[in-house]
Amino acid sequence: TYILRELEAPFGFDLSKEVTFTVTGTKEKAQVIMMTDVRKTYYVSAVKVDAQDQTKLLPGAEITLFLKDGTVAKDINGNDCKGTTDGQGVITWNVEYNGDLGGYYVQETAAPLGYRINSNHYDVTLSEDYDFAKDNAVKIVVNDEAAPIDTGVGAPIAWGITGAASIFALMLV
């Protein structure tokens, strides 16, 4: 009887549980012992800010976490990683490590009122010394530029000029 024990797991994975087994394999029929690593989970937070004033947090932006292939990622409960930033301009998901499968990226999918949508992809990158601690979310900052404000001044001026010209034409007639 033997114990198969993993001494060091690959980055992003927890150590496997020990596997106790008795050798039963023969030269003619090999015995296969399987050990499975479990993916670690971590938090990804998208923070929505004004491009001109990064201290101004923007609620109401729809942000989506995608897999590298462009499909919407799922959190650890199987829910789509898509939602709206809260009153502090933040949305957070709890996801499994998938750096070995290409990783994730964040993208804004609807801008908050008064702002232009930012269609850039923001890669979620973990350094080799990342600790996967619950209180250590990976923060991605997504900025937006304010949309130009339509003051509506142009239309009334145009109507006023047209009206004045019409009255002047009627007076001439």
Tab-separated table of C-alpha atoms in Angstrom:
chain	number	residue	atom	x	y	z
A	1	THR	CA	0.000	0.000	0.000
A	2	TYR	CA	1.287	3.421	-0.983
A	3	ILE	CA	0.276	7.062	-0.650
A	4	LEU	CA	0.419	9.384	-3.640
A	5	ARG	CA	1.009	12.894	-2.297
A	6	GLU	CA	1.386	16.141	-4.218
A	7	LEU	CA	4.068	18.366	-2.707
A	8	GLU	CA	3.567	21.441	-4.855
A	9	ALA	CA	0.541	22.366	-6.959
A	10	PRO	CA	0.729	24.348	-10.189
A	11	PHE	CA	-0.037	28.073	-9.890
A	12	GLY	CA	-3.795	28.606	-9.545
A	13	PHE	CA	-4.518	25.156	-8.119
A	14	ASP	CA	-4.870	23.770	-4.594
A	15	LEU	CA	-2.878	20.742	-3.496
A	16	SER	CA	-4.651	17.493	-4.285
A	17	LYS	CA	-5.886	15.229	-1.548
A	18	GLU	CA	-3.662	12.253	-0.848
A	19	VAL	CA	-4.535	9.073	-2.691
A	20	THR	CA	-3.915	5.788	-0.869
A	21	PHE	CA	-3.635	2.760	-3.140
A	22	THR	CA	-2.443	-0.804	-3.244
A	23	VAL	CA	-0.382	-1.936	-6.187
A	24	THR	CA	-2.392	-4.386	-8.292
A	25	GLY	CA	-0.978	-3.662	-11.743
A	26	THR	CA	0.982	-6.188	-13.731
A	27	LYS	CA	3.278	-6.041	-16.698
A	28	GLU	CA	0.381	-7.086	-18.912
A	29	LYS	CA	-2.261	-4.842	-17.326
A	30	ALA	CA	-1.095	-1.462	-16.034
A	31	GLN	CA	-2.699	0.127	-13.022
A	32	VAL	CA	-3.660	3.809	-13.318
A	33	ILE	CA	-3.762	6.035	-10.256
A	34	MET	CA	-5.453	9.402	-10.765
A	35	MET	CA	-5.006	12.571	-8.760
A	36	THR	CA	-6.938	15.751	-9.590
A	37	ASP	CA	-5.978	19.301	-8.732
A	38	VAL	CA	-8.787	21.690	-7.779
A	39	ARG	CA	-8.814	25.188	-9.242
A	40	LYS	CA	-8.505	28.052	-6.761
A	41	THR	CA	-11.131	30.772	-6.746
A	42	TYR	CA	-10.585	34.500	-6.548
A	43	TYR	CA	-12.429	37.782	-6.920
A	44	VAL	CA	-12.346	40.120	-9.904
A	45	SER	CA	-13.605	43.687	-9.335
A	46	ALA	CA	-14.271	46.143	-12.129
A	47	VAL	CA	-14.158	49.775	-11.027
A	48	LYS	CA	-15.873	52.312	-13.307
A	49	VAL	CA	-14.393	55.845	-13.290
A	50	ASP	CA	-14.606	59.095	-15.237
A	51	ALA	CA	-11.694	59.317	-17.711
A	52	GLN	CA	-11.013	62.976	-16.835
A	53	ASP	CA	-11.330	62.522	-13.046
A	54	GLN	CA	-10.348	59.023	-11.919
A	55	THR	CA	-11.595	59.769	-8.390
A	56	LYS	CA	-15.160	60.104	-9.745
A	57	LEU	CA	-16.728	56.632	-9.465
A	58	LEU	CA	-19.546	55.848	-11.904
A	59	PRO	CA	-22.567	53.760	-10.893
A	60	GLY	CA	-24.915	52.332	-13.524
A	61	ALA	CA	-22.381	50.948	-16.020
A	62	GLU	CA	-23.001	47.427	-17.299
A	63	ILE	CA	-19.748	45.475	-17.139
A	64	THR	CA	-19.191	41.908	-18.349
A	65	LEU	CA	-16.424	39.420	-17.605
A	66	PHE	CA	-15.569	37.336	-20.674
A	67	LEU	CA	-13.498	34.238	-21.348
A	68	LYS	CA	-10.737	34.754	-23.918
A	69	ASP	CA	-12.937	33.114	-26.586
A	70	GLY	CA	-15.508	35.920	-26.199
A	71	THR	CA	-18.162	33.991	-24.279
A	72	VAL	CA	-19.552	35.387	-21.037
A	73	ALA	CA	-17.730	33.881	-18.048
A	74	LYS	CA	-19.582	32.122	-15.215
A	75	ASP	CA	-19.001	32.720	-11.513
A	76	ILE	CA	-18.449	29.858	-9.045
A	77	ASN	CA	-22.249	29.450	-8.738
A	78	GLY	CA	-22.751	29.116	-12.508
A	79	ASN	CA	-24.220	32.617	-12.994
A	80	ASP	CA	-23.238	34.879	-15.901
A	81	CYS	CA	-20.575	37.420	-14.933
A	82	LYS	CA	-22.549	40.402	-16.165
A	83	GLY	CA	-24.003	43.186	-14.088
A	84	THR	CA	-24.267	46.856	-13.227
A	85	THR	CA	-21.807	48.835	-11.141
A	86	ASP	CA	-23.096	49.770	-7.697
A	87	GLY	CA	-23.244	53.190	-6.033
A	88	GLN	CA	-19.459	53.082	-5.624
A	89	GLY	CA	-18.902	52.262	-9.316
A	90	VAL	CA	-17.857	48.659	-8.556
A	91	ILE	CA	-18.976	45.188	-9.558
A	92	THR	CA	-17.279	42.022	-8.263
A	93	TRP	CA	-17.371	38.355	-9.287
A	94	ASN	CA	-15.990	35.214	-7.621
A	95	VAL	CA	-14.490	33.009	-10.339
A	96	GLU	CA	-12.260	29.971	-10.774
A	97	TYR	CA	-8.678	30.373	-11.883
A	98	ASN	CA	-8.429	29.778	-15.628
A	99	GLY	CA	-5.089	31.308	-16.572
A	100	ASP	CA	-4.059	27.970	-18.054
A	101	LEU	CA	-7.090	28.196	-20.375
A	102	GLY	CA	-6.449	31.744	-21.598
A	103	GLY	CA	-7.813	33.828	-18.736
A	104	TYR	CA	-10.499	36.488	-18.599
A	105	TYR	CA	-11.069	40.020	-19.805
A	106	VAL	CA	-13.450	42.764	-18.661
A	107	GLN	CA	-15.428	44.933	-21.061
A	108	GLU	CA	-18.085	47.581	-20.595
A	109	THR	CA	-21.289	46.502	-22.355
A	110	ALA	CA	-23.462	49.569	-21.545
A	111	ALA	CA	-22.299	53.017	-20.425
A	112	PRO	CA	-23.809	54.936	-17.512
A	113	LEU	CA	-26.086	57.869	-18.321
A	114	GLY	CA	-24.121	60.794	-19.743
A	115	TYR	CA	-21.068	58.752	-20.812
A	116	ARG	CA	-19.780	57.055	-23.942
A	117	ILE	CA	-19.287	53.294	-23.893
A	118	ASN	CA	-15.688	52.125	-23.564
A	119	SER	CA	-15.303	49.055	-25.792
A	120	ASN	CA	-11.701	48.265	-24.768
A	121	HIS	CA	-10.811	44.820	-23.439
A	122	TYR	CA	-9.080	44.836	-20.033
A	123	ASP	CA	-7.193	41.589	-19.403
A	124	VAL	CA	-7.406	40.077	-15.934
A	125	THR	CA	-3.788	39.270	-15.123
A	126	LEU	CA	-2.506	37.394	-12.090
A	127	SER	CA	1.157	37.591	-11.161
A	128	GLU	CA	2.945	34.440	-10.030
A	129	ASP	CA	3.003	35.786	-6.465
A	130	TYR	CA	-0.773	36.445	-6.299
A	131	ASP	CA	-2.075	34.922	-3.039
A	132	PHE	CA	-5.753	34.158	-3.923
A	133	ALA	CA	-6.834	35.684	-0.595
A	134	LYS	CA	-10.543	36.460	-0.255
A	135	ASP	CA	-9.865	40.121	0.526
A	136	ASN	CA	-7.410	40.517	-2.366
A	137	ALA	CA	-9.629	41.070	-5.407
A	138	VAL	CA	-7.966	41.731	-8.744
A	139	LYS	CA	-9.067	45.288	-9.601
A	140	ILE	CA	-9.631	46.357	-13.182
A	141	VAL	CA	-10.222	50.087	-13.758
A	142	VAL	CA	-12.488	50.918	-16.713
A	143	ASN	CA	-12.741	54.594	-17.612
A	144	ASP	CA	-15.388	56.472	-19.614
A	145	GLU	CA	-15.418	59.808	-21.340
A	146	ALA	CA	-18.432	62.033	-20.824
A	147	ALA	CA	-20.764	62.216	-23.799
A	148	PRO	CA	-21.175	65.673	-25.346
A	149	ILE	CA	-24.177	67.458	-23.881
A	150	ASP	CA	-26.846	68.474	-26.391
A	151	THR	CA	-28.000	71.828	-25.062
A	152	GLY	CA	-30.714	72.064	-27.674
A	153	VAL	CA	-29.636	75.639	-28.525
A	154	GLY	CA	-29.233	74.956	-32.240
A	155	ALA	CA	-32.860	73.972	-32.945
A	156	PRO	CA	-34.587	77.021	-31.361
A	157	ILE	CA	-32.195	79.391	-33.135
A	158	ALA	CA	-32.870	77.702	-36.471
A	159	TRP	CA	-36.649	77.857	-35.891
A	160	GLY	CA	-36.388	81.521	-34.871
A	161	ILE	CA	-34.463	82.457	-38.018
A	162	THR	CA	-36.898	80.510	-40.201
A	163	GLY	CA	-39.885	82.147	-38.484
A	164	ALA	CA	-38.441	85.641	-38.804
A	165	ALA	CA	-37.708	85.089	-42.486
A	166	SER	CA	-41.271	83.847	-43.036
A	167	ILE	CA	-42.772	86.912	-41.331
A	168	PHE	CA	-40.517	89.228	-43.367
A	169	ALA	CA	-41.572	87.443	-46.592
A	170	LEU	CA	-45.257	87.833	-45.677
A	171	MET	CA	-44.749	91.526	-44.999
A	172	LEU	CA	-43.172	91.973	-48.415
A	173	VAL	CA	-46.091	90.281	-50.117
